Tab-separated table of C-alpha atoms in Angstrom:
chain	number	residue	atom	x	y	z
Y	1	VAL	CA	130.063	43.833	-158.365
Y	2	ALA	CA	127.793	42.815	-161.221
Y	3	ILE	CA	127.524	45.357	-164.038
Y	4	GLU	CA	124.798	45.145	-166.643
Y	5	THR	CA	124.505	47.605	-169.513
Y	6	ALA	CA	121.623	48.746	-171.625
Y	7	GLU	CA	121.760	48.112	-175.341
Y	8	GLY	CA	124.230	50.372	-177.121
Y	9	PHE	CA	126.491	51.005	-174.098
Y	10	ASP	CA	129.965	49.569	-173.541
Y	11	ARG	CA	130.299	47.752	-170.197
Y	12	ASP	CA	133.848	48.970	-169.515
Y	13	GLU	CA	132.989	52.588	-170.286
Y	14	VAL	CA	129.872	52.429	-168.093
Y	15	LEU	CA	131.978	51.041	-165.241
Y	16	ARG	CA	134.694	53.671	-165.743
Y	17	LEU	CA	132.199	56.555	-165.787
Y	18	ALA	CA	130.287	55.162	-162.796
Y	19	ALA	CA	133.514	54.801	-160.808
Y	20	SER	CA	134.578	58.325	-161.752
Y	21	LEU	CA	131.304	59.740	-160.444
Y	22	GLU	CA	131.031	57.450	-157.418
Y	23	ARG	CA	134.581	58.136	-156.192
Y	24	SER	CA	133.195	60.969	-154.054
Y	25	SER	CA	130.477	58.797	-152.484
Y	26	GLU	CA	130.748	56.743	-149.303
Y	27	HIS	CA	127.943	54.314	-150.208
Y	28	PRO	CA	129.190	50.702	-149.909
Y	29	LEU	CA	128.188	49.827	-153.482
Y	30	ALA	CA	129.805	53.022	-154.791
Y	31	LEU	CA	133.043	52.029	-153.086
Y	32	ALA	CA	132.786	48.544	-154.606
Y	33	ILE	CA	132.320	50.073	-158.076
Y	34	VAL	CA	135.439	52.219	-157.634
Y	35	ARG	CA	137.465	49.224	-156.406
Y	36	GLU	CA	136.325	47.143	-159.397
Y	37	ALA	CA	137.337	49.847	-161.882
Y	38	GLU	CA	140.705	50.304	-160.169
Y	39	ALA	CA	141.315	46.541	-160.183
Y	40	ARG	CA	140.739	46.545	-163.931
Y	41	GLY	CA	143.200	49.388	-164.377
Y	42	PHE	CA	140.643	51.890	-165.702
Y	43	ALA	CA	141.557	55.582	-165.721
Y	44	ILE	CA	139.164	57.183	-163.254
Y	45	SER	CA	138.404	60.810	-164.066
Y	46	GLU	CA	137.673	63.687	-161.714
Y	47	PRO	CA	133.926	64.499	-161.591
Y	48	SER	CA	132.595	68.054	-161.539
Y	49	SER	CA	129.277	69.652	-160.545
Y	50	VAL	CA	128.686	66.792	-158.102
Y	51	ASP	CA	125.453	66.759	-156.090
Y	52	GLN	CA	124.372	64.016	-153.689
Y	53	PRO	CA	120.692	64.263	-152.735
Y	54	VAL	CA	120.430	62.314	-149.469
Y	55	GLY	CA	119.076	58.795	-149.886
Y	56	LYS	CA	118.699	59.069	-153.654
Y	57	GLY	CA	122.012	58.993	-155.454
Y	58	ILE	CA	124.576	61.253	-157.045
Y	59	THR	CA	124.789	63.487	-160.114
Y	60	GLY	CA	127.715	65.106	-161.831
Y	61	THR	CA	129.691	65.552	-165.015
Y	62	VAL	CA	132.579	63.310	-166.058
Y	63	ASP	CA	134.548	63.882	-169.256
Y	64	GLY	CA	131.767	66.133	-170.573
Y	65	ARG	CA	129.060	63.498	-169.955
Y	66	ILE	CA	126.158	64.270	-167.624
Y	67	LEU	CA	125.738	61.371	-165.198
Y	68	VAL	CA	123.001	60.388	-162.782
Y	69	ALA	CA	123.505	57.394	-160.488
Y	70	GLY	CA	121.107	56.136	-157.878
Y	71	ASN	CA	118.045	54.143	-157.056
Y	72	ALA	CA	115.090	53.514	-159.369
Y	73	ARG	CA	112.975	56.243	-157.740
Y	74	PHE	CA	115.730	58.829	-158.309
Y	75	MET	CA	115.990	57.771	-161.950
Y	76	GLY	CA	112.232	58.290	-162.343
Y	77	GLU	CA	112.401	61.693	-160.640
Y	78	SER	CA	115.189	62.585	-163.074
Y	79	GLY	CA	113.020	61.603	-166.072
Y	80	ILE	CA	115.089	58.509	-166.901
Y	81	ALA	CA	113.311	55.278	-167.864
Y	82	THR	CA	115.155	52.210	-166.606
Y	83	GLY	CA	113.034	49.599	-168.456
Y	84	ALA	CA	114.439	46.070	-168.522
Y	85	LEU	CA	117.315	47.058	-166.227
Y	86	ALA	CA	114.757	47.775	-163.494
Y	87	GLU	CA	112.973	44.456	-163.935
Y	88	ARG	CA	116.188	42.517	-163.409
Y	89	ALA	CA	117.170	44.783	-160.503
Y	90	ASP	CA	113.845	43.993	-158.794
Y	91	ARG	CA	114.682	40.284	-158.923
Y	92	MET	CA	118.164	40.922	-157.533
Y	93	ARG	CA	116.804	43.101	-154.717
Y	94	SER	CA	114.400	40.319	-153.740
Y	95	GLU	CA	117.522	38.167	-153.242
Y	96	GLY	CA	119.130	40.770	-150.955
Y	97	ALA	CA	121.269	42.689	-153.463
Y	98	THR	CA	121.590	46.459	-153.636
Y	99	ALA	CA	121.237	48.029	-157.094
Y	100	ILE	CA	122.403	51.371	-158.460
Y	101	PHE	CA	121.424	52.643	-161.900
Y	102	LEU	CA	123.605	54.878	-164.060
Y	103	ALA	CA	122.310	57.240	-166.709
Y	104	ILE	CA	124.586	58.910	-169.231
Y	105	ASP	CA	123.328	62.065	-170.917
Y	106	GLY	CA	119.733	61.315	-169.908
Y	107	LYS	CA	119.649	57.652	-170.983
Y	108	ALA	CA	119.747	54.599	-168.738
Y	109	ALA	CA	123.151	53.088	-169.468
Y	110	GLY	CA	123.599	50.411	-166.849
Y	111	ARG	CA	122.962	48.948	-163.495
Y	112	SER	CA	125.331	47.629	-160.881
Y	113	ALA	CA	124.412	45.308	-158.066
Y	114	SER	CA	126.144	43.711	-155.183
Y	115	PRO	CA	125.039	41.640	-152.235
Y	116	ILE	CA	125.770	44.205	-149.536
Y	117	ARG	CA	126.080	42.378	-146.242
Y	118	SER	CA	124.568	43.885	-143.170
Y	119	ARG	CA	127.051	45.582	-140.862
Y	120	ARG	CA	124.771	45.029	-137.899
Y	121	ARG	CA	126.180	43.115	-135.000
Y	122	PRO	CA	124.499	39.853	-133.975
Y	123	PRO	CA	121.885	40.098	-131.219
Y	124	LEU	CA	123.331	40.472	-127.734
Y	125	ARG	CA	122.017	37.070	-126.613
Y	126	SER	CA	123.827	35.359	-129.505
Y	127	ARG	CA	127.118	37.055	-128.629
Y	128	HIS	CA	126.824	36.048	-124.979
Y	129	SER	CA	125.869	32.477	-125.915
Y	130	ALA	CA	128.886	32.236	-128.213
Y	131	LYS	CA	131.156	33.652	-125.502
Y	132	ARG	CA	129.835	31.179	-122.914
Y	133	ALA	CA	130.299	28.309	-125.350
Y	134	SER	CA	133.894	29.300	-126.059
Y	135	MET	CA	134.635	29.753	-122.350
Y	136	SER	CA	133.227	26.350	-121.415
Y	137	SER	CA	135.498	24.648	-123.929
Y	138	CYS	CA	138.644	26.022	-122.254
């Protein structure tokens, strides 16, 4: 998981807060953020007032800080300007990465991105071709 912070925000604190909020999400990138924070030994707090608008992101309060995490559209709907973080996220998305922004107390604080691999199975023809190939080599 790549974490980038906006000027004036501490990378470790952004990761810790994001993981604290995202611990109640099942989104693959949210789970990766939580795993990263746990691997670094960060104390993950219990979020409160959590809301998860479908397809947008998650909001809640962690350690008295109001957090909003989600896609660029959700940030805009929440009145949060993502600026340079969004420009770099656009480049990463064009390379197949998934990006989540985090705002702390109404200010864009960071962005996380990860190349989320597709969980789709290969086309049926490919599976059968592979099976035939493995059977013919027996």
